[in-house]
Amino acid sequence: MPPSLLPARRFLSLYLPNWPTDYLKRVEPGLAAAPLVLYERIKGGLRLAAVDAAAAQGGLRIGQNLADARALLPGLVVREIDRPLLAAAFADFADWHSNASPLVAVLDDISAFGDLVLDITGVAHLFGGEAPMLRLLLSRLRALGYTVAGAIASTIGGAWAVSHFGRSQVVADDALTQVLDTLPVAALRLDDSQVAGLTQMGLTQLGHVRPRPRKPLQARFGLSLLTRLDQAYGQQQERLNPRLPLAERHAERRFADPIGLLDDVLMTTRDLAIQLGLRLEGEGLGGQAFHLFLYRVDHKVMTLSVNSARLTRDPDHISALFNNRAERLAGEYDPGFGIDMIRLAVSSVGSLDATQLGAFADDGGTADLDQLQDRMSSRLGPMAVLRTQLLASHIPERAARLVPALAASAAPDEAPGPPLLRPLRLLPVPEPVAINAEVPDGLPASMIWRRVSYRITKAAGPERLGAEWWRSGQRLDLLPLPPPPEPAPEKPGTLPAPPPVLLQRFDAEAGTRDYYRIEDAQGRRFWIFRNGLYAPGTSPAWYLHGLFA
């Protein structure tokens, strides 16, 4: 095979063969006293789906009939397997390993739980090298009661194969081919039929499969065999699908002794915010989303996220957001047996120029207002603090809406028009009123609203608002053509005239409003409008839409 041209990367694979039973024993310590098996209903019978180490030593195996298992081990503890629960718990377990590498994925080719892969490229030096890092991860999992094996290699498939079918080791780049050649064909993550077919042909090891002609292998076993083979040997790249998004900019702190108090967590968060702010300042960036990861010693991760209305790198503001959010979650805070690492990450970054500080700073107070809205949203909830957002519409009830204060402000699509005299308060829904006018199109003389009569002394208007044709749902359709007239006698050498095409016109008077500003004898001012125009046999309706202060 030609040498790989892919960039050199390193992957660490962790294999937990007894994850279902080991996890249940940690959740319920009383289950560790006797052999434990999990069963499920397969083809109308109860079959073993997972066995612990003690049950395996007693001769039990996955797929065995439950009645036979009870006969072999009378003191057997039996539970029904809950695969969704185990998959969710293993996903949280995978997130906990992000304290070793930011890129952690669950390999679910064989099962939804049991296999983890970490991309440790550029990370191993923090643990003293690849071998000490592997020993650390294996030792801490074994201390928690898990049966685990691991391996480090330059490919995901290679690391997975060695962790499953070889001893725990670090495989160098130049030794990967030699190590993989000695492993069984099941190390390629193939299905049972493919493994059985290769075994029948006498191809029991990867070293037997690799030099074989590729076209016959593809014709008999499918393209997946060649894909897995190339991925394991590094001839084809296999992409990692990490559980958590990669946060390139973060700050973290590890503790020699675990901490548990919420005040200590918040104090550490402020220190990390200072470090992260200095890094963002050096890069000329700011962030809007900040994430706090609390890694507990019992392989669980607590995540807390806050958002800012505008780009920021102010450590005081970032720490204040987490302090306010922590007040809401104080009753749910559970450090377990302690927290041994805290990480503060930032996402949604953007360019943020340096600002003038001190006596000559002038931002009109908008920064203080945004920070106040951020803190209130963190304390009360994002939907509890709203603000007005202008929209591109000249219809009053459509020109603005309430949005969360943390939402990015959007300018209207069209340029602002001339200043208009509008009331500050609008009714939720325009209310009908009775209007008397000297002439149909004249100014109002009196009004009856909510059974109260008002004598109009002053009035100004109208301000005409046409219907928004793009919201009407109408479309321009071709009308049926009228019957053609009798053709006129054509002159020699002339072409006949094309038939006329009539288009349906939009009705500009549909929904037209005429707004008036009126004032009664007591000085109360109202904003009313007439919906529609006067026409023979029709009388348009009047509505009260707002009140002037």
mmCIF file of C-alpha atoms in Angstrom, residues 108-350:
data_model
loop_
_atom_site.group_PDB
_atom_site.id
_atom_site.type_symbol
_atom_site.label_atom_id
_atom_site.label_comp_id
_atom_site.label_asym_id
_atom_site.label_seq_id
_atom_site.Cartn_x
_atom_site.Cartn_y
_atom_site.Cartn_z
ATOM 1 C CA ASP A 108 -21.564 3.004 18.359
ATOM 2 C CA ASP A 109 -20.716 0.710 15.428
ATOM 3 C CA ILE A 110 -21.101 -2.386 17.620
ATOM 4 C CA SER A 111 -23.087 -1.057 20.586
ATOM 5 C CA ALA A 112 -24.384 2.266 21.884
ATOM 6 C CA PHE A 113 -22.216 1.889 24.975
ATOM 7 C CA GLY A 114 -18.819 0.418 25.777
ATOM 8 C CA ASP A 115 -16.430 2.133 23.338
ATOM 9 C CA LEU A 116 -14.830 5.575 23.670
ATOM 10 C CA VAL A 117 -12.291 7.283 21.426
ATOM 11 C CA LEU A 118 -10.326 10.408 22.361
ATOM 12 C CA ASP A 119 -8.325 12.523 19.942
ATOM 13 C CA ILE A 120 -5.183 13.187 21.990
ATOM 14 C CA THR A 121 -3.188 14.967 19.293
ATOM 15 C CA GLY A 122 -1.170 17.650 21.051
ATOM 16 C CA VAL A 123 -2.599 16.712 24.469
ATOM 17 C CA ALA A 124 -0.465 13.833 25.741
ATOM 18 C CA HIS A 125 2.415 16.082 26.816
ATOM 19 C CA LEU A 126 0.163 17.509 29.547
ATOM 20 C CA PHE A 127 0.185 14.063 31.183
ATOM 21 C CA GLY A 128 3.880 13.364 30.710
ATOM 22 C CA GLY A 129 3.507 11.426 27.462
ATOM 23 C CA GLU A 130 1.208 8.912 25.835
ATOM 24 C CA ALA A 131 2.099 5.957 28.061
ATOM 25 C CA PRO A 132 1.544 7.864 31.351
ATOM 26 C CA MET A 133 -1.705 9.274 29.962
ATOM 27 C CA LEU A 134 -2.978 5.803 29.084
ATOM 28 C CA ARG A 135 -2.001 4.452 32.503
ATOM 29 C CA LEU A 136 -3.753 7.362 34.224
ATOM 30 C CA LEU A 137 -7.033 6.895 32.353
ATOM 31 C CA LEU A 138 -7.029 3.130 32.874
ATOM 32 C CA SER A 139 -6.088 3.304 36.546
ATOM 33 C CA ARG A 140 -8.753 5.836 37.489
ATOM 34 C CA LEU A 141 -11.472 3.835 35.724
ATOM 35 C CA ARG A 142 -10.359 0.622 37.402
ATOM 36 C CA ALA A 143 -10.375 2.420 40.741
ATOM 37 C CA LEU A 144 -14.037 3.236 40.083
ATOM 38 C CA GLY A 145 -14.800 -0.450 39.541
ATOM 39 C CA TYR A 146 -14.855 -0.627 35.741
ATOM 40 C CA THR A 147 -13.317 -3.363 33.650
ATOM 41 C CA VAL A 148 -11.410 -1.483 30.958
ATOM 42 C CA ALA A 149 -8.737 -1.906 28.303
ATOM 43 C CA GLY A 150 -7.137 0.801 26.189
ATOM 44 C CA ALA A 151 -4.750 1.490 23.365
ATOM 45 C CA ILE A 152 -3.222 4.452 21.552
ATOM 46 C CA ALA A 153 -2.601 4.421 17.801
ATOM 47 C CA SER A 154 -2.491 6.747 14.822
ATOM 48 C CA THR A 155 -5.917 5.650 13.517
ATOM 49 C CA ILE A 156 -9.309 5.235 15.153
ATOM 50 C CA GLY A 157 -9.760 1.766 13.721
ATOM 51 C CA GLY A 158 -6.281 0.729 14.824
ATOM 52 C CA ALA A 159 -6.747 1.940 18.386
ATOM 53 C CA TRP A 160 -10.149 0.223 18.586
ATOM 54 C CA ALA A 161 -8.769 -3.058 17.256
ATOM 55 C CA VAL A 162 -5.825 -3.165 19.673
ATOM 56 C CA SER A 163 -7.980 -2.231 22.680
ATOM 57 C CA HIS A 164 -10.423 -5.071 21.891
ATOM 58 C CA PHE A 165 -8.119 -7.851 20.715
ATOM 59 C CA GLY A 166 -4.675 -6.897 21.989
ATOM 60 C CA ARG A 167 -3.236 -5.915 25.305
ATOM 61 C CA SER A 168 -3.340 -2.296 26.476
ATOM 62 C CA GLN A 169 -0.424 -0.582 24.796
ATOM 63 C CA VAL A 170 0.824 2.428 22.855
ATOM 64 C CA VAL A 171 1.339 1.581 19.184
ATOM 65 C CA ALA A 172 3.925 3.652 17.339
ATOM 66 C CA ASP A 173 3.196 4.842 13.821
ATOM 67 C CA ASP A 174 5.800 2.593 12.211
ATOM 68 C CA ALA A 175 4.600 -0.460 14.176
ATOM 69 C CA LEU A 176 0.876 -0.157 13.402
ATOM 70 C CA THR A 177 0.925 -2.480 10.396
ATOM 71 C CA GLN A 178 2.871 -5.177 12.237
ATOM 72 C CA VAL A 179 0.541 -5.086 15.241
ATOM 73 C CA LEU A 180 -2.663 -5.112 13.211
ATOM 74 C CA ASP A 181 -1.555 -8.031 11.022
ATOM 75 C CA THR A 182 -1.634 -10.358 14.045
ATOM 76 C CA LEU A 183 -5.197 -9.463 15.098
ATOM 77 C CA PRO A 184 -8.321 -11.452 14.101
ATOM 78 C CA VAL A 185 -10.581 -10.220 11.331
ATOM 79 C CA ALA A 186 -13.257 -9.239 13.887
ATOM 80 C CA ALA A 187 -10.985 -6.311 14.787
ATOM 81 C CA LEU A 188 -12.274 -4.463 11.701
ATOM 82 C CA ARG A 189 -15.729 -3.821 13.286
ATOM 83 C CA LEU A 190 -17.454 -6.101 10.775
ATOM 84 C CA ASP A 191 -20.810 -7.809 11.172
ATOM 85 C CA ASP A 192 -21.091 -11.490 12.069
ATOM 86 C CA SER A 193 -21.789 -12.662 8.522
ATOM 87 C CA GLN A 194 -18.651 -10.966 7.172
ATOM 88 C CA VAL A 195 -16.499 -12.431 9.948
ATOM 89 C CA ALA A 196 -17.953 -15.907 9.355
ATOM 90 C CA GLY A 197 -17.364 -15.659 5.608
ATOM 91 C CA LEU A 198 -13.738 -14.588 6.015
ATOM 92 C CA THR A 199 -13.136 -17.381 8.527
ATOM 93 C CA GLN A 200 -14.558 -19.982 6.147
ATOM 94 C CA MET A 201 -12.082 -18.807 3.501
ATOM 95 C CA GLY A 202 -9.223 -19.298 5.954
ATOM 96 C CA LEU A 203 -8.658 -15.539 6.368
ATOM 97 C CA THR A 204 -8.545 -15.435 10.154
ATOM 98 C CA GLN A 205 -6.097 -12.556 10.648
ATOM 99 C CA LEU A 206 -5.844 -9.084 9.187
ATOM 100 C CA GLY A 207 -2.447 -9.990 7.773
ATOM 101 C CA HIS A 208 -4.199 -12.609 5.635
ATOM 102 C CA VAL A 209 -6.771 -10.143 4.298
ATOM 103 C CA ARG A 210 -4.548 -7.155 3.557
ATOM 104 C CA PRO A 211 -2.557 -8.586 0.586
ATOM 105 C CA ARG A 212 -5.568 -10.248 -1.053
ATOM 106 C CA PRO A 213 -6.972 -8.791 -4.326
ATOM 107 C CA ARG A 214 -9.451 -6.088 -3.489
ATOM 108 C CA LYS A 215 -12.043 -6.551 -6.231
ATOM 109 C CA PRO A 216 -12.955 -10.142 -5.266
ATOM 110 C CA LEU A 217 -13.193 -9.094 -1.601
ATOM 111 C CA GLN A 218 -15.490 -6.218 -2.482
ATOM 112 C CA ALA A 219 -17.657 -8.417 -4.710
ATOM 113 C CA ARG A 220 -18.182 -10.977 -1.929
ATOM 114 C CA PHE A 221 -18.154 -8.931 1.301
ATOM 115 C CA GLY A 222 -19.096 -5.443 0.164
ATOM 116 C CA LEU A 223 -17.331 -2.101 0.195
ATOM 117 C CA SER A 224 -17.529 -1.844 3.996
ATOM 118 C CA LEU A 225 -14.775 -4.465 4.391
ATOM 119 C CA LEU A 226 -12.313 -2.460 2.309
ATOM 120 C CA THR A 227 -13.356 0.783 3.999
ATOM 121 C CA ARG A 228 -12.706 -0.601 7.480
ATOM 122 C CA LEU A 229 -9.428 -2.110 6.321
ATOM 123 C CA ASP A 230 -8.174 1.195 4.874
ATOM 124 C CA GLN A 231 -9.334 3.139 7.930
ATOM 125 C CA ALA A 232 -7.529 0.825 10.326
ATOM 126 C CA TYR A 233 -4.232 0.970 8.393
ATOM 127 C CA GLY A 234 -4.423 4.734 7.820
ATOM 128 C CA GLN A 235 -5.037 4.681 4.066
ATOM 129 C CA GLN A 236 -8.428 6.367 4.458
ATOM 130 C CA GLN A 237 -9.373 9.013 6.983
ATOM 131 C CA GLU A 238 -12.052 8.226 9.552
ATOM 132 C CA ARG A 239 -13.664 11.308 11.024
ATOM 133 C CA LEU A 240 -14.400 11.638 14.708
ATOM 134 C CA ASN A 241 -17.879 12.756 15.734
ATOM 135 C CA PRO A 242 -17.229 14.447 19.104
ATOM 136 C CA ARG A 243 -19.903 14.553 21.771
ATOM 137 C CA LEU A 244 -19.209 18.176 22.744
ATOM 138 C CA PRO A 245 -18.416 20.980 20.277
ATOM 139 C CA LEU A 246 -14.787 21.926 20.181
ATOM 140 C CA ALA A 247 -14.057 25.073 22.150
ATOM 141 C CA GLU A 248 -10.719 26.307 20.851
ATOM 142 C CA ARG A 249 -10.547 29.058 23.450
ATOM 143 C CA HIS A 250 -10.868 27.967 27.039
ATOM 144 C CA ALA A 251 -9.176 28.185 30.408
ATOM 145 C CA GLU A 252 -9.115 25.399 32.988
ATOM 146 C CA ARG A 253 -7.826 24.636 36.455
ATOM 147 C CA ARG A 254 -7.139 21.277 38.064
ATOM 148 C CA PHE A 255 -7.173 20.750 41.824
ATOM 149 C CA ALA A 256 -4.904 18.517 43.838
ATOM 150 C CA ASP A 257 -7.772 18.010 46.292
ATOM 151 C CA PRO A 258 -11.397 18.128 45.090
ATOM 152 C CA ILE A 259 -13.500 21.138 46.029
ATOM 153 C CA GLY A 260 -17.217 21.174 46.779
ATOM 154 C CA LEU A 261 -18.413 24.608 47.896
ATOM 155 C CA LEU A 262 -20.300 26.709 45.356
ATOM 156 C CA ASP A 263 -18.429 29.836 46.507
ATOM 157 C CA ASP A 264 -15.109 28.171 45.656
ATOM 158 C CA VAL A 265 -16.453 27.280 42.223
ATOM 159 C CA LEU A 266 -17.524 30.882 41.571
ATOM 160 C CA MET A 267 -14.178 32.262 42.771
ATOM 161 C CA THR A 268 -12.368 29.911 40.411
ATOM 162 C CA THR A 269 -14.715 30.937 37.613
ATOM 163 C CA ARG A 270 -13.704 34.575 38.076
ATOM 164 C CA ASP A 271 -9.999 33.648 37.873
ATOM 165 C CA LEU A 272 -10.658 31.666 34.701
ATOM 166 C CA ALA A 273 -12.670 34.575 33.272
ATOM 167 C CA ILE A 274 -9.638 36.827 33.762
ATOM 168 C CA GLN A 275 -7.381 34.357 31.938
ATOM 169 C CA LEU A 276 -9.891 33.885 29.133
ATOM 170 C CA GLY A 277 -10.465 37.647 28.828
ATOM 171 C CA LEU A 278 -6.735 38.296 28.447
ATOM 172 C CA ARG A 279 -6.513 35.694 25.697
ATOM 173 C CA LEU A 280 -9.483 37.139 23.850
ATOM 174 C CA GLU A 281 -8.042 40.639 24.199
ATOM 175 C CA GLY A 282 -4.763 39.488 22.707
ATOM 176 C CA GLU A 283 -6.620 38.079 19.695
ATOM 177 C CA GLY A 284 -8.946 41.085 19.358
ATOM 178 C CA LEU A 285 -12.036 38.942 19.927
ATOM 179 C CA GLY A 286 -15.082 38.830 22.138
ATOM 180 C CA GLY A 287 -17.620 36.134 22.940
ATOM 181 C CA GLN A 288 -21.361 35.891 23.479
ATOM 182 C CA ALA A 289 -21.765 32.329 24.819
ATOM 183 C CA PHE A 290 -19.762 31.092 27.804
ATOM 184 C CA HIS A 291 -19.816 27.523 29.126
ATOM 185 C CA LEU A 292 -18.658 26.290 32.524
ATOM 186 C CA PHE A 293 -17.792 22.587 32.901
ATOM 187 C CA LEU A 294 -17.466 21.113 36.399
ATOM 188 C CA TYR A 295 -15.793 17.705 36.364
ATOM 189 C CA ARG A 296 -16.679 15.576 39.358
ATOM 190 C CA VAL A 297 -14.513 12.753 40.662
ATOM 191 C CA ASP A 298 -17.408 10.294 40.159
ATOM 192 C CA HIS A 299 -17.150 10.554 36.324
ATOM 193 C CA LYS A 300 -19.947 13.094 35.910
ATOM 194 C CA VAL A 301 -19.936 16.571 34.367
ATOM 195 C CA MET A 302 -22.085 19.534 35.313
ATOM 196 C CA THR A 303 -22.519 22.154 32.590
ATOM 197 C CA LEU A 304 -23.627 25.753 33.050
ATOM 198 C CA SER A 305 -24.012 28.157 30.110
ATOM 199 C CA VAL A 306 -24.748 31.880 29.960
ATOM 200 C CA ASN A 307 -25.201 34.301 27.073
ATOM 201 C CA SER A 308 -24.455 37.956 26.521
ATOM 202 C CA ALA A 309 -26.431 40.380 24.370
ATOM 203 C CA ARG A 310 -23.270 41.773 22.802
ATOM 204 C CA LEU A 311 -19.684 40.603 22.344
ATOM 205 C CA THR A 312 -17.736 40.922 25.574
ATOM 206 C CA ARG A 313 -14.507 39.856 27.232
ATOM 207 C CA ASP A 314 -15.001 41.741 30.504
ATOM 208 C CA PRO A 315 -14.120 39.308 33.342
ATOM 209 C CA ASP A 316 -16.339 41.133 35.835
ATOM 210 C CA HIS A 317 -19.336 40.859 33.549
ATOM 211 C CA ILE A 318 -18.694 37.195 32.727
ATOM 212 C CA SER A 319 -18.306 36.213 36.379
ATOM 213 C CA ALA A 320 -21.420 38.242 37.305
ATOM 214 C CA LEU A 321 -23.455 36.278 34.745
ATOM 215 C CA PHE A 322 -22.423 32.988 36.332
ATOM 216 C CA ASN A 323 -23.054 34.335 39.839
ATOM 217 C CA ASN A 324 -26.603 35.333 38.915
ATOM 218 C CA ARG A 325 -27.222 32.020 37.157
ATOM 219 C CA ALA A 326 -25.863 30.103 40.146
ATOM 220 C CA GLU A 327 -28.450 31.776 42.392
ATOM 221 C CA ARG A 328 -31.202 30.109 40.358
ATOM 222 C CA LEU A 329 -29.501 26.706 40.530
ATOM 223 C CA ALA A 330 -28.338 26.800 44.139
ATOM 224 C CA GLY A 331 -30.895 24.163 45.155
ATOM 225 C CA GLU A 332 -29.844 21.827 42.320
ATOM 226 C CA TYR A 333 -26.097 22.151 42.837
ATOM 227 C CA ASP A 334 -24.618 18.765 43.738
ATOM 228 C CA PRO A 335 -20.811 18.421 43.710
ATOM 229 C CA GLY A 336 -21.011 14.724 44.558
ATOM 230 C CA PHE A 337 -17.710 13.561 46.039
ATOM 231 C CA GLY A 338 -15.973 16.723 44.865
ATOM 232 C CA ILE A 339 -14.854 18.594 41.749
ATOM 233 C CA ASP A 340 -11.306 18.037 40.559
ATOM 234 C CA MET A 341 -11.334 20.256 37.440
ATOM 235 C CA ILE A 342 -13.149 23.356 36.171
ATOM 236 C CA ARG A 343 -13.095 24.558 32.566
ATOM 237 C CA LEU A 344 -14.454 27.843 31.189
ATOM 238 C CA ALA A 345 -14.947 27.910 27.411
ATOM 239 C CA VAL A 346 -16.265 30.531 25.002
ATOM 240 C CA SER A 347 -18.152 30.133 21.737
ATOM 241 C CA SER A 348 -19.872 32.468 19.269
ATOM 242 C CA VAL A 349 -16.762 34.632 19.088
ATOM 243 C CA GLY A 350 -16.365 37.680 16.887
#
